[in-house]
Amino acid sequence: MIQDFSEEYLKLVESYCKKLVVESLDFKKFTIQSQVYNDLKEGKNNFEIIGALGIEPIGNPIFNSGETIYVGSTVLTNETNMDQKIRTESFSKDESLITTSKTTDGFKLGIKGGAKFSVRFFENGVEIYTEVSTEYNFSSEKTTTISQTQRLTVPSQEILVPAKSKIQVTAIFNRGFCTGQVLLKGLLRGKDKVNICVYDKYSGKLQYCLGDLVPFDRLAQEGNLPQFKSVPNSFNKETNTGEMEILGVGEYTSSLATNFIINLKQFHSKERGICKSCNYPAKTIFIS
């Protein structure tokens, strides 16, 4: 969901102001005025948006197995009377890997950003790392697609070929995909002129008004709403401004190649019948 930033910001100001009069809330009512909120409703941003959208992975993604992809095949032949170790050739395949990403919780602020980050997950008890490239628009739920071509290589392997036999070597890998979430962070610097007027709950008479210039870091810290985060040590005495982060969430799905394997099928040299087969895990090499 993409939310109206002005309304969420007003909730922060209200939370901040309630703490100023919390001791007497049972007996009084109050009204709040925020200069930043008023400006936002008029389409103006009288604060600074610093840099691009920050993107940070949340936890580890979930991996889903996909289809098995053929890479290449060869036959190793041993015509001698002794077992021999014979190296296979290396097998390579160009594969298009696609990542889709979109903002699921954001704000209408016009901030965009992209990031590459490493994620890890476990497949068949093996820890796997992969790099994910993403792009997000804080103000839109539209899906962004990034396609990258990588050359995936199963390197040469040394195989023991029994005497008077052949081994057929087939290289394969699994093309699966992982899904995960990211934390989206917009960085804002500014201050707000906040006025709060307190009235008697029953008579409606004005009792007092408070006015203050509140830097964003203090507003976020004392307002204490989960979508806003104060940036420590960001207060500038000269401008009376501070920084806060506004937080959202994005998701991504990225295809990837895993579980590189060479499949071995052994034949007798003359009979050519299958004697046995086995799977050997092969080291994975990515060539950019």
mmCIF file of C-alpha atoms in Angstrom, residues 62-242:
data_model
loop_
_atom_site.group_PDB
_atom_site.id
_atom_site.type_symbol
_atom_site.label_atom_id
_atom_site.label_comp_id
_atom_site.label_asym_id
_atom_site.label_seq_id
_atom_site.Cartn_x
_atom_site.Cartn_y
_atom_site.Cartn_z
ATOM 1 C CA ILE A 62 12.905 -18.448 0.797
ATOM 2 C CA PHE A 63 14.227 -20.703 -1.972
ATOM 3 C CA ASN A 64 11.996 -22.651 -4.346
ATOM 4 C CA SER A 65 13.357 -25.331 -6.653
ATOM 5 C CA GLY A 66 12.617 -25.013 -10.341
ATOM 6 C CA GLU A 67 13.510 -26.942 -13.458
ATOM 7 C CA THR A 68 16.632 -28.940 -14.294
ATOM 8 C CA ILE A 69 18.716 -27.370 -17.073
ATOM 9 C CA TYR A 70 21.031 -29.357 -19.374
ATOM 10 C CA VAL A 71 24.511 -27.838 -19.798
ATOM 11 C CA GLY A 72 26.536 -30.383 -21.767
ATOM 12 C CA SER A 73 27.667 -33.995 -22.135
ATOM 13 C CA THR A 74 30.724 -36.040 -23.086
ATOM 14 C CA VAL A 75 31.978 -39.649 -22.936
ATOM 15 C CA LEU A 76 35.208 -40.740 -21.227
ATOM 16 C CA THR A 77 36.719 -43.970 -22.602
ATOM 17 C CA ASN A 78 39.296 -46.260 -20.978
ATOM 18 C CA GLU A 79 40.395 -49.083 -23.296
ATOM 19 C CA THR A 80 43.275 -50.171 -21.061
ATOM 20 C CA ASN A 81 43.367 -52.999 -18.541
ATOM 21 C CA MET A 82 43.854 -50.577 -15.637
ATOM 22 C CA ASP A 83 41.581 -48.044 -13.988
ATOM 23 C CA GLN A 84 42.442 -44.498 -15.080
ATOM 24 C CA LYS A 85 41.647 -40.988 -13.904
ATOM 25 C CA ILE A 86 40.446 -38.920 -16.855
ATOM 26 C CA ARG A 87 39.450 -35.254 -16.784
ATOM 27 C CA THR A 88 36.239 -34.077 -18.341
ATOM 28 C CA GLU A 89 36.001 -30.910 -20.371
ATOM 29 C CA SER A 90 34.366 -27.897 -18.742
ATOM 30 C CA PHE A 91 30.741 -27.146 -19.591
ATOM 31 C CA SER A 92 29.314 -23.635 -19.967
ATOM 32 C CA LYS A 93 25.906 -22.149 -20.674
ATOM 33 C CA ASP A 94 24.688 -18.547 -20.949
ATOM 34 C CA GLU A 95 21.619 -18.146 -18.768
ATOM 35 C CA SER A 96 19.247 -15.191 -18.405
ATOM 36 C CA LEU A 97 18.529 -14.568 -14.712
ATOM 37 C CA ILE A 98 15.599 -12.277 -13.898
ATOM 38 C CA THR A 99 14.807 -10.271 -10.761
ATOM 39 C CA THR A 100 11.457 -8.574 -10.160
ATOM 40 C CA SER A 101 10.937 -6.091 -7.335
ATOM 41 C CA LYS A 102 8.211 -3.759 -6.112
ATOM 42 C CA THR A 103 7.278 -1.580 -3.157
ATOM 43 C CA THR A 104 4.563 -3.092 -0.962
ATOM 44 C CA ASP A 105 4.493 -0.408 1.771
ATOM 45 C CA GLY A 106 5.595 3.069 0.737
ATOM 46 C CA PHE A 107 4.828 6.775 0.786
ATOM 47 C CA LYS A 108 4.116 9.405 -1.849
ATOM 48 C CA LEU A 109 7.448 11.190 -1.660
ATOM 49 C CA GLY A 110 8.945 10.561 -5.104
ATOM 50 C CA ILE A 111 12.059 8.774 -3.810
ATOM 51 C CA LYS A 112 13.639 6.029 -5.924
ATOM 52 C CA GLY A 113 16.643 3.792 -5.440
ATOM 53 C CA GLY A 114 18.435 0.660 -6.540
ATOM 54 C CA ALA A 115 20.787 -1.723 -4.770
ATOM 55 C CA LYS A 116 22.771 -4.911 -5.147
ATOM 56 C CA PHE A 117 23.017 -7.076 -2.070
ATOM 57 C CA SER A 118 24.026 -10.610 -1.173
ATOM 58 C CA VAL A 119 21.505 -13.032 0.295
ATOM 59 C CA ARG A 120 21.931 -16.537 1.598
ATOM 60 C CA PHE A 121 19.718 -19.570 1.960
ATOM 61 C CA PHE A 122 20.042 -23.302 2.469
ATOM 62 C CA GLU A 123 19.362 -25.929 -0.163
ATOM 63 C CA ASN A 124 19.716 -29.610 0.702
ATOM 64 C CA GLY A 125 21.656 -28.622 3.813
ATOM 65 C CA VAL A 126 24.151 -26.514 1.832
ATOM 66 C CA GLU A 127 24.527 -22.779 2.471
ATOM 67 C CA ILE A 128 24.285 -20.817 -0.784
ATOM 68 C CA TYR A 129 25.048 -17.143 -1.411
ATOM 69 C CA THR A 130 23.794 -15.151 -4.386
ATOM 70 C CA GLU A 131 23.709 -11.484 -5.415
ATOM 71 C CA VAL A 132 20.384 -9.769 -6.092
ATOM 72 C CA SER A 133 19.944 -6.522 -8.079
ATOM 73 C CA THR A 134 16.803 -4.522 -7.278
ATOM 74 C CA GLU A 135 15.107 -1.183 -8.005
ATOM 75 C CA TYR A 136 12.308 0.450 -6.006
ATOM 76 C CA ASN A 137 10.052 3.495 -6.263
ATOM 77 C CA PHE A 138 8.817 4.577 -2.810
ATOM 78 C CA SER A 139 5.700 6.086 -4.415
ATOM 79 C CA SER A 140 4.593 3.206 -6.655
ATOM 80 C CA GLU A 141 3.643 -0.464 -6.404
ATOM 81 C CA LYS A 142 4.609 -1.034 -10.039
ATOM 82 C CA THR A 143 6.863 -4.066 -10.566
ATOM 83 C CA THR A 144 10.383 -3.462 -11.894
ATOM 84 C CA THR A 145 12.157 -6.206 -13.865
ATOM 85 C CA ILE A 146 15.933 -6.550 -14.243
ATOM 86 C CA SER A 147 17.388 -9.209 -16.567
ATOM 87 C CA GLN A 148 21.062 -10.187 -16.504
ATOM 88 C CA THR A 149 22.874 -12.774 -18.597
ATOM 89 C CA GLN A 150 25.514 -14.827 -16.804
ATOM 90 C CA ARG A 151 27.820 -17.509 -18.119
ATOM 91 C CA LEU A 152 27.481 -20.473 -15.795
ATOM 92 C CA THR A 153 30.328 -22.987 -15.879
ATOM 93 C CA VAL A 154 30.711 -26.486 -14.519
ATOM 94 C CA PRO A 155 34.522 -26.843 -14.411
ATOM 95 C CA SER A 156 36.558 -29.824 -15.520
ATOM 96 C CA GLN A 157 36.285 -32.805 -13.150
ATOM 97 C CA GLU A 158 38.668 -35.725 -12.641
ATOM 98 C CA ILE A 159 36.739 -38.988 -12.978
ATOM 99 C CA LEU A 160 37.966 -42.504 -12.227
ATOM 100 C CA VAL A 161 37.105 -44.632 -15.273
ATOM 101 C CA PRO A 162 37.359 -48.406 -14.676
ATOM 102 C CA ALA A 163 39.341 -50.596 -17.077
ATOM 103 C CA LYS A 164 37.648 -51.520 -20.348
ATOM 104 C CA SER A 165 34.733 -49.163 -19.794
ATOM 105 C CA LYS A 166 33.213 -45.846 -20.734
ATOM 106 C CA ILE A 167 31.533 -43.193 -18.625
ATOM 107 C CA GLN A 168 29.008 -40.767 -20.018
ATOM 108 C CA VAL A 169 29.259 -37.408 -18.233
ATOM 109 C CA THR A 170 26.247 -35.075 -18.265
ATOM 110 C CA ALA A 171 26.365 -31.642 -16.616
ATOM 111 C CA ILE A 172 23.136 -30.135 -15.275
ATOM 112 C CA PHE A 173 21.978 -27.474 -12.818
ATOM 113 C CA ASN A 174 18.759 -26.407 -11.152
ATOM 114 C CA ARG A 175 17.153 -23.099 -12.095
ATOM 115 C CA GLY A 176 15.128 -22.004 -9.098
ATOM 116 C CA PHE A 177 14.125 -18.722 -7.544
ATOM 117 C CA CYS A 178 14.252 -17.034 -4.177
ATOM 118 C CA THR A 179 11.757 -14.580 -2.687
ATOM 119 C CA GLY A 180 12.383 -12.100 0.100
ATOM 120 C CA GLN A 181 11.707 -8.664 1.542
ATOM 121 C CA VAL A 182 13.710 -5.466 1.925
ATOM 122 C CA LEU A 183 13.490 -2.485 4.249
ATOM 123 C CA LEU A 184 13.084 0.797 2.350
ATOM 124 C CA LYS A 185 14.436 3.937 4.017
ATOM 125 C CA GLY A 186 13.863 7.528 2.956
ATOM 126 C CA LEU A 187 16.061 10.093 4.731
ATOM 127 C CA LEU A 188 14.517 13.485 5.565
ATOM 128 C CA ARG A 189 16.110 16.575 7.128
ATOM 129 C CA GLY A 190 14.086 19.453 8.495
ATOM 130 C CA LYS A 191 12.110 20.980 11.328
ATOM 131 C CA ASP A 192 8.479 21.752 12.011
ATOM 132 C CA LYS A 193 6.706 24.668 13.670
ATOM 133 C CA VAL A 194 4.214 22.923 15.929
ATOM 134 C CA ASN A 195 1.492 24.658 17.956
ATOM 135 C CA ILE A 196 -0.751 22.956 20.473
ATOM 136 C CA CYS A 197 -3.661 24.685 22.202
ATOM 137 C CA VAL A 198 -5.252 23.035 25.232
ATOM 138 C CA TYR A 199 -8.914 23.603 26.147
ATOM 139 C CA ASP A 200 -11.020 22.654 29.135
ATOM 140 C CA LYS A 201 -12.888 19.488 28.183
ATOM 141 C CA TYR A 202 -16.201 20.653 29.621
ATOM 142 C CA SER A 203 -16.299 24.442 29.322
ATOM 143 C CA GLY A 204 -14.352 24.599 26.081
ATOM 144 C CA LYS A 205 -12.316 27.536 27.349
ATOM 145 C CA LEU A 206 -8.777 27.945 26.109
ATOM 146 C CA GLN A 207 -6.327 27.223 28.909
ATOM 147 C CA TYR A 208 -2.941 27.600 27.240
ATOM 148 C CA CYS A 209 -1.023 27.248 23.956
ATOM 149 C CA LEU A 210 2.432 25.837 23.354
ATOM 150 C CA GLY A 211 4.576 26.574 20.319
ATOM 151 C CA ASP A 212 7.906 25.060 19.357
ATOM 152 C CA LEU A 213 10.308 24.517 16.465
ATOM 153 C CA VAL A 214 10.847 20.776 16.507
ATOM 154 C CA PRO A 215 13.759 19.211 14.549
ATOM 155 C CA PHE A 216 12.885 15.991 12.757
ATOM 156 C CA ASP A 217 15.192 13.824 14.881
ATOM 157 C CA ARG A 218 13.405 14.852 18.107
ATOM 158 C CA LEU A 219 9.985 14.624 16.460
ATOM 159 C CA ALA A 220 10.615 11.021 15.404
ATOM 160 C CA GLN A 221 12.185 10.026 18.713
ATOM 161 C CA GLU A 222 9.457 11.430 20.953
ATOM 162 C CA GLY A 223 6.601 10.745 18.535
ATOM 163 C CA ASN A 224 7.738 7.104 18.545
ATOM 164 C CA LEU A 225 5.806 5.641 15.606
ATOM 165 C CA PRO A 226 7.196 2.502 13.902
ATOM 166 C CA GLN A 227 7.360 3.981 10.392
ATOM 167 C CA PHE A 228 9.571 6.877 11.558
ATOM 168 C CA LYS A 229 13.080 6.509 12.988
ATOM 169 C CA SER A 230 15.215 9.243 14.522
ATOM 170 C CA VAL A 231 18.795 9.550 13.200
ATOM 171 C CA PRO A 232 21.152 9.924 16.188
ATOM 172 C CA ASN A 233 23.583 12.866 16.287
ATOM 173 C CA SER A 234 21.960 14.529 13.265
ATOM 174 C CA PHE A 235 20.866 17.761 14.975
ATOM 175 C CA ASN A 236 22.340 20.927 13.455
ATOM 176 C CA LYS A 237 22.414 23.846 15.910
ATOM 177 C CA GLU A 238 22.862 26.466 13.191
ATOM 178 C CA THR A 239 19.720 25.489 11.290
ATOM 179 C CA ASN A 240 17.819 23.844 14.177
ATOM 180 C CA THR A 241 17.172 20.857 11.896
ATOM 181 C CA GLY A 242 17.539 17.132 12.386
#
